[in-house]
Amino acid sequence: MVEYDPHRWWSYFHYLRGSMVKQIVGRVLLFVLWSAGVVAFSRHVAHVGVPLTVHTLAGMSLSLLLVFRTNASYDRFWEGRKLWGGIVNETRNLARASEVFLGRTPLYAPLVRWTAAFPFAAAAWLRGQRQLGPQAAELPQAFVQEVLSAQHVPLSVARRMTAVLDEGRRSGLYPEYVQMQLDQNVQLLIDYLGGCERIHRTPMPFAYMVHLRRALILYCGTLPFSLVDTFGWVTVPATFVVTYVFFGIEEIGVEIEDPFGTDDNDLPLDTICENIQNNLLAFLPANPNAHDHSAP
């Protein structure tokens, strides 16, 4: 994600990163060249101008379609951020609540480390990868390999967290109802990940996407014919402005509808995961031998 100060205007005017220019420049230039050809043909070969009324009406409808597209994509973006906010909260709650019962035992460090690994596993899973982040080196390697080879890596991490909690109950550190309360945090982590998977695996309906893009191409392709009589060669920069705005809005919707990737406008999952890890590791004692690597 691009970090910026919303109070500053001109400082970002020249930015290319995150501005969609790279993604749409080819389309925009194509229609600009097309508009120049239309103007030249109308000036030197035959009159091809048409009344502006149809494009005025079509432009209003197209604007509504683009607004709906952008709003729907932003809803997905913001829901994704709320789900990851829930992951932040529940990892902290689990580490905080379990410290009362496990803080002085060898089970606490593995629980915290598996909990810190969960966000990294979830972020990688949403990106089609398999990894556990930096804490993998601090966990029992047999369990790490088992988790990484599992069908669903984050779910397997959650199983290891539940296994540690169950070991605490079987060791007599707390009764079963306390284990159920602690495991509720693990359950919520899985729920939040499921919400992210729903967003990731459910794109915008194909019919809406293809209709919007067809409408964009038809509108921008025929726009020079409605402007050439009134604007002449100014039709070329006018087409540039319209196509830049319309294609830019559509591309913004495309980029933020699945906010879990590594694009410039996606959620900063790497930063969120690192923050969670730092928050959780602060619970652990300074003595590196205070945890037992043989724990689940």
XYZ file of C-alpha atoms in Angstrom:
296
model
C 0.000 0.000 0.000
C 1.199 3.519 -0.819
C 1.581 5.644 2.322
C 0.558 9.261 1.797
C -0.604 12.418 3.569
C -4.203 13.241 2.490
C -3.657 16.902 3.347
C -1.007 17.318 0.657
C -2.162 17.858 -2.923
C 0.617 18.785 -5.300
C 3.243 16.514 -3.746
C 1.600 13.446 -5.294
C 0.455 14.978 -8.582
C 3.401 13.494 -10.498
C 3.282 10.054 -8.817
C 3.020 7.055 -11.118
C 3.088 4.403 -8.395
C -0.444 3.489 -7.366
C -2.056 5.950 -9.786
C -3.270 3.393 -12.389
C -1.413 5.254 -15.157
C 0.756 2.273 -16.057
C -2.260 -0.013 -16.240
C -4.380 2.192 -18.509
C -1.816 4.076 -20.610
C -2.080 1.637 -23.520
C -5.865 1.841 -23.703
C -5.892 5.614 -23.383
C -3.270 6.141 -26.105
C -5.149 3.786 -28.422
C -8.307 5.868 -28.190
C -6.352 9.126 -28.472
C -4.802 7.920 -31.738
C -8.227 6.757 -32.896
C -9.697 10.195 -32.159
C -6.907 11.853 -34.164
C -7.719 9.562 -37.091
C -11.424 10.419 -36.853
C -10.712 14.159 -36.850
C -8.337 13.864 -39.807
C -10.845 11.767 -41.752
C -13.677 14.196 -41.012
C -11.549 17.208 -42.015
C -10.005 15.859 -45.216
C -12.131 12.999 -46.500
C -15.776 13.019 -45.445
C -17.924 14.458 -42.687
C -18.529 11.843 -39.970
C -19.827 13.972 -37.085
C -22.963 12.925 -35.194
C -25.191 14.799 -32.694
C -23.933 14.945 -29.115
C -27.270 13.973 -27.529
C -26.766 10.203 -27.561
C -23.337 10.423 -25.914
C -24.654 12.794 -23.274
C -27.323 10.293 -22.253
C -24.980 7.321 -22.542
C -22.352 9.126 -20.472
C -24.788 9.532 -17.591
C -25.630 5.815 -17.608
C -21.962 4.847 -17.893
C -21.078 7.100 -14.970
C -23.658 5.331 -12.795
C -22.223 1.948 -13.791
C -18.709 3.092 -12.884
C -19.872 4.496 -9.538
C -21.527 1.192 -8.684
C -18.390 -0.689 -9.754
C -16.125 1.431 -7.586
C -18.447 1.347 -4.567
C -18.793 -2.437 -4.766
C -15.008 -2.836 -4.969
C -14.402 -0.466 -2.050
C -16.926 -2.366 0.065
C -14.842 -5.501 -0.527
C -11.637 -3.597 0.272
C -13.022 -2.199 3.527
C -14.543 -5.514 4.583
C -11.156 -7.130 4.033
C -9.548 -4.506 6.255
C -12.122 -5.113 8.985
C -11.518 -8.852 8.822
C -7.784 -8.332 9.235
C -8.507 -5.956 12.103
C -10.343 -8.862 13.708
C -7.295 -11.088 13.192
C -5.157 -8.456 14.927
C -7.538 -8.297 17.887
C -8.018 -12.038 18.340
C -4.304 -12.858 18.217
C -3.723 -10.283 20.944
C -6.662 -11.586 22.987
C -5.421 -15.162 22.781
C -1.900 -14.231 23.892
C -3.248 -12.022 26.687
C -5.817 -14.479 28.057
C -3.604 -17.571 27.838
C -0.738 -15.830 29.648
C -2.698 -16.095 32.915
C -2.738 -19.902 32.709
C 0.328 -20.738 30.589
C 2.652 -17.775 31.119
C 4.995 -19.641 33.512
C 4.952 -22.932 31.611
C 6.871 -24.257 28.578
C 3.593 -24.268 26.618
C 3.203 -20.503 26.409
C 6.041 -19.723 23.993
C 4.919 -22.305 21.387
C 1.347 -21.006 21.604
C 2.491 -17.415 21.073
C 4.765 -18.408 18.193
C 2.078 -20.459 16.439
C -0.313 -17.556 16.943
C 2.245 -15.153 15.449
C 2.687 -17.532 12.503
C -1.049 -17.628 11.751
C -1.290 -14.154 10.094
C 1.725 -14.906 7.894
C 0.184 -18.233 6.910
C -3.170 -16.569 6.197
C -1.665 -13.773 4.086
C 0.442 -16.231 2.101
C -2.561 -18.524 1.608
C -4.622 -15.662 0.169
C -1.751 -15.011 -2.255
C -1.464 -18.631 -3.323
C 1.694 -19.302 -1.280
C 2.724 -21.488 1.640
C 4.825 -20.019 4.430
C 4.748 -19.318 8.167
C 6.895 -16.226 8.456
C 9.955 -15.723 10.675
C 8.595 -17.791 13.575
C 8.917 -21.000 11.565
C 12.590 -21.123 12.552
C 11.655 -21.041 16.254
C 9.071 -23.842 16.111
C 9.604 -27.627 16.054
C 10.621 -28.394 12.488
C 8.659 -31.641 12.335
C 5.465 -29.726 13.065
C 6.453 -26.934 10.667
C 6.887 -29.383 7.795
C 3.626 -31.086 8.679
C 1.801 -27.743 8.623
C 3.366 -26.606 5.349
C 2.419 -29.857 3.646
C -1.176 -29.738 4.887
C -4.089 -29.213 2.508
C -4.947 -25.874 4.197
C -1.919 -24.286 5.851
C -3.617 -21.651 8.090
C -6.121 -24.249 9.300
C -3.247 -26.560 10.171
C -1.601 -23.734 12.128
C -4.859 -23.273 14.035
C -4.858 -27.006 14.818
C -1.415 -26.676 16.368
C -2.655 -23.750 18.480
C -5.595 -25.861 19.647
C -3.222 -28.750 20.378
C -1.169 -26.534 22.702
C -4.323 -25.406 24.506
C -5.445 -29.010 24.847
C -2.054 -29.968 26.263
C -2.499 -27.281 28.910
C -5.893 -28.688 29.868
C -4.564 -32.267 29.998
C -1.692 -31.050 32.192
C -4.232 -29.741 34.709
C -3.405 -26.062 34.207
C -7.059 -25.156 33.668
C -10.429 -26.911 33.327
C -12.186 -27.754 30.084
C -14.439 -24.690 30.071
C -11.356 -22.426 30.164
C -9.905 -24.312 27.215
C -13.165 -23.736 25.336
C -13.007 -20.022 26.083
C -9.409 -19.750 24.914
C -10.105 -21.818 21.815
C -12.912 -19.407 20.936
C -10.195 -16.955 19.851
C -8.775 -19.596 17.509
C -12.243 -20.222 16.105
C -12.677 -16.506 15.390
C -9.340 -16.444 13.560
C -10.647 -19.178 11.252
C -13.908 -17.254 10.797
C -12.038 -14.097 9.783
C -9.870 -16.022 7.355
C -12.995 -17.583 5.875
C -14.377 -14.092 5.269
C -11.176 -13.145 3.456
C -11.371 -16.306 1.341
C -14.949 -15.435 0.417
C -13.827 -12.063 -0.923
C -10.769 -13.537 -2.650
C -12.642 -16.342 -4.394
C -15.760 -14.396 -5.409
C -14.976 -11.872 -8.144
C -17.463 -9.362 -9.478
C -20.139 -11.095 -11.593
C -18.847 -11.754 -15.096
C -21.935 -10.276 -16.784
C -21.459 -6.948 -14.998
C -17.754 -6.799 -15.783
C -18.111 -7.616 -19.476
C -21.085 -5.290 -19.978
C -19.277 -2.383 -18.328
C -16.166 -2.869 -20.445
C -18.150 -3.201 -23.643
C -19.982 0.002 -22.779
C -16.678 1.759 -22.059
C -15.170 0.699 -25.374
C -18.259 1.666 -27.371
C -18.584 5.007 -25.620
C -14.921 6.008 -25.888
C -14.630 4.656 -29.427
C -17.581 6.665 -30.727
C -16.930 9.779 -28.610
C -14.753 11.508 -31.271
C -17.641 11.364 -33.764
C -19.840 13.438 -31.445
C -17.096 15.972 -30.623
C -15.429 16.522 -33.987
C -17.938 19.083 -35.341
C -17.849 21.217 -32.201
C -14.230 20.908 -31.093
C -12.236 20.049 -34.194
C -8.701 19.055 -33.248
C -9.487 19.755 -29.593
C -11.371 16.456 -29.837
C -8.030 14.694 -29.330
C -7.207 16.148 -25.857
C -10.894 15.945 -24.926
C -10.885 12.226 -25.705
C -7.705 11.833 -23.685
C -9.340 13.410 -20.619
C -12.519 11.350 -20.851
C -10.779 8.033 -21.475
C -8.221 8.693 -18.729
C -10.974 9.363 -16.199
C -13.260 6.492 -17.208
C -10.614 3.809 -17.655
C -8.865 4.967 -14.474
C -12.036 4.587 -12.407
C -12.682 1.134 -13.839
C -9.100 0.019 -13.167
C -9.254 1.260 -9.569
C -12.243 -1.013 -9.050
C -10.299 -3.931 -10.500
C -7.296 -3.353 -8.235
C -9.124 -3.017 -4.920
C -11.812 -5.684 -5.373
C -9.319 -8.337 -4.152
C -7.249 -6.397 -1.588
C -5.041 -9.250 -0.364
C -2.379 -9.199 -3.088
C 0.769 -7.143 -3.480
C -0.494 -4.330 -5.724
C 0.204 -0.737 -4.733
C -3.356 -0.202 -3.499
C -3.841 -3.528 -1.725
C -3.938 -3.899 2.037
C -0.497 -3.782 3.741
C -0.729 -7.384 4.937
C 3.019 -7.765 5.386
C 3.101 -4.785 7.733
C 0.039 -6.017 9.633
C 1.612 -9.462 10.073
C 4.870 -7.971 11.333
C 3.002 -5.752 13.790
C 1.075 -8.752 15.125
C 4.312 -10.702 15.506
C 6.013 -7.856 17.366
C 3.007 -7.409 19.668
C 2.896 -11.110 20.539
C 6.614 -11.653 20.976
C 6.611 -8.866 23.541
C 4.661 -11.258 25.802
C 7.529 -13.731 25.880
C 10.266 -13.566 28.523
C 13.672 -12.263 27.501
C 15.297 -15.617 28.279
C 15.368 -17.565 24.980
C 15.394 -20.839 26.939
C 12.109 -20.056 28.629
C 10.165 -22.174 26.124
C 10.314 -25.826 25.311
C 10.784 -26.750 21.648
C 9.314 -30.164 22.326
C 5.887 -28.660 22.999
C 3.175 -29.069 20.310
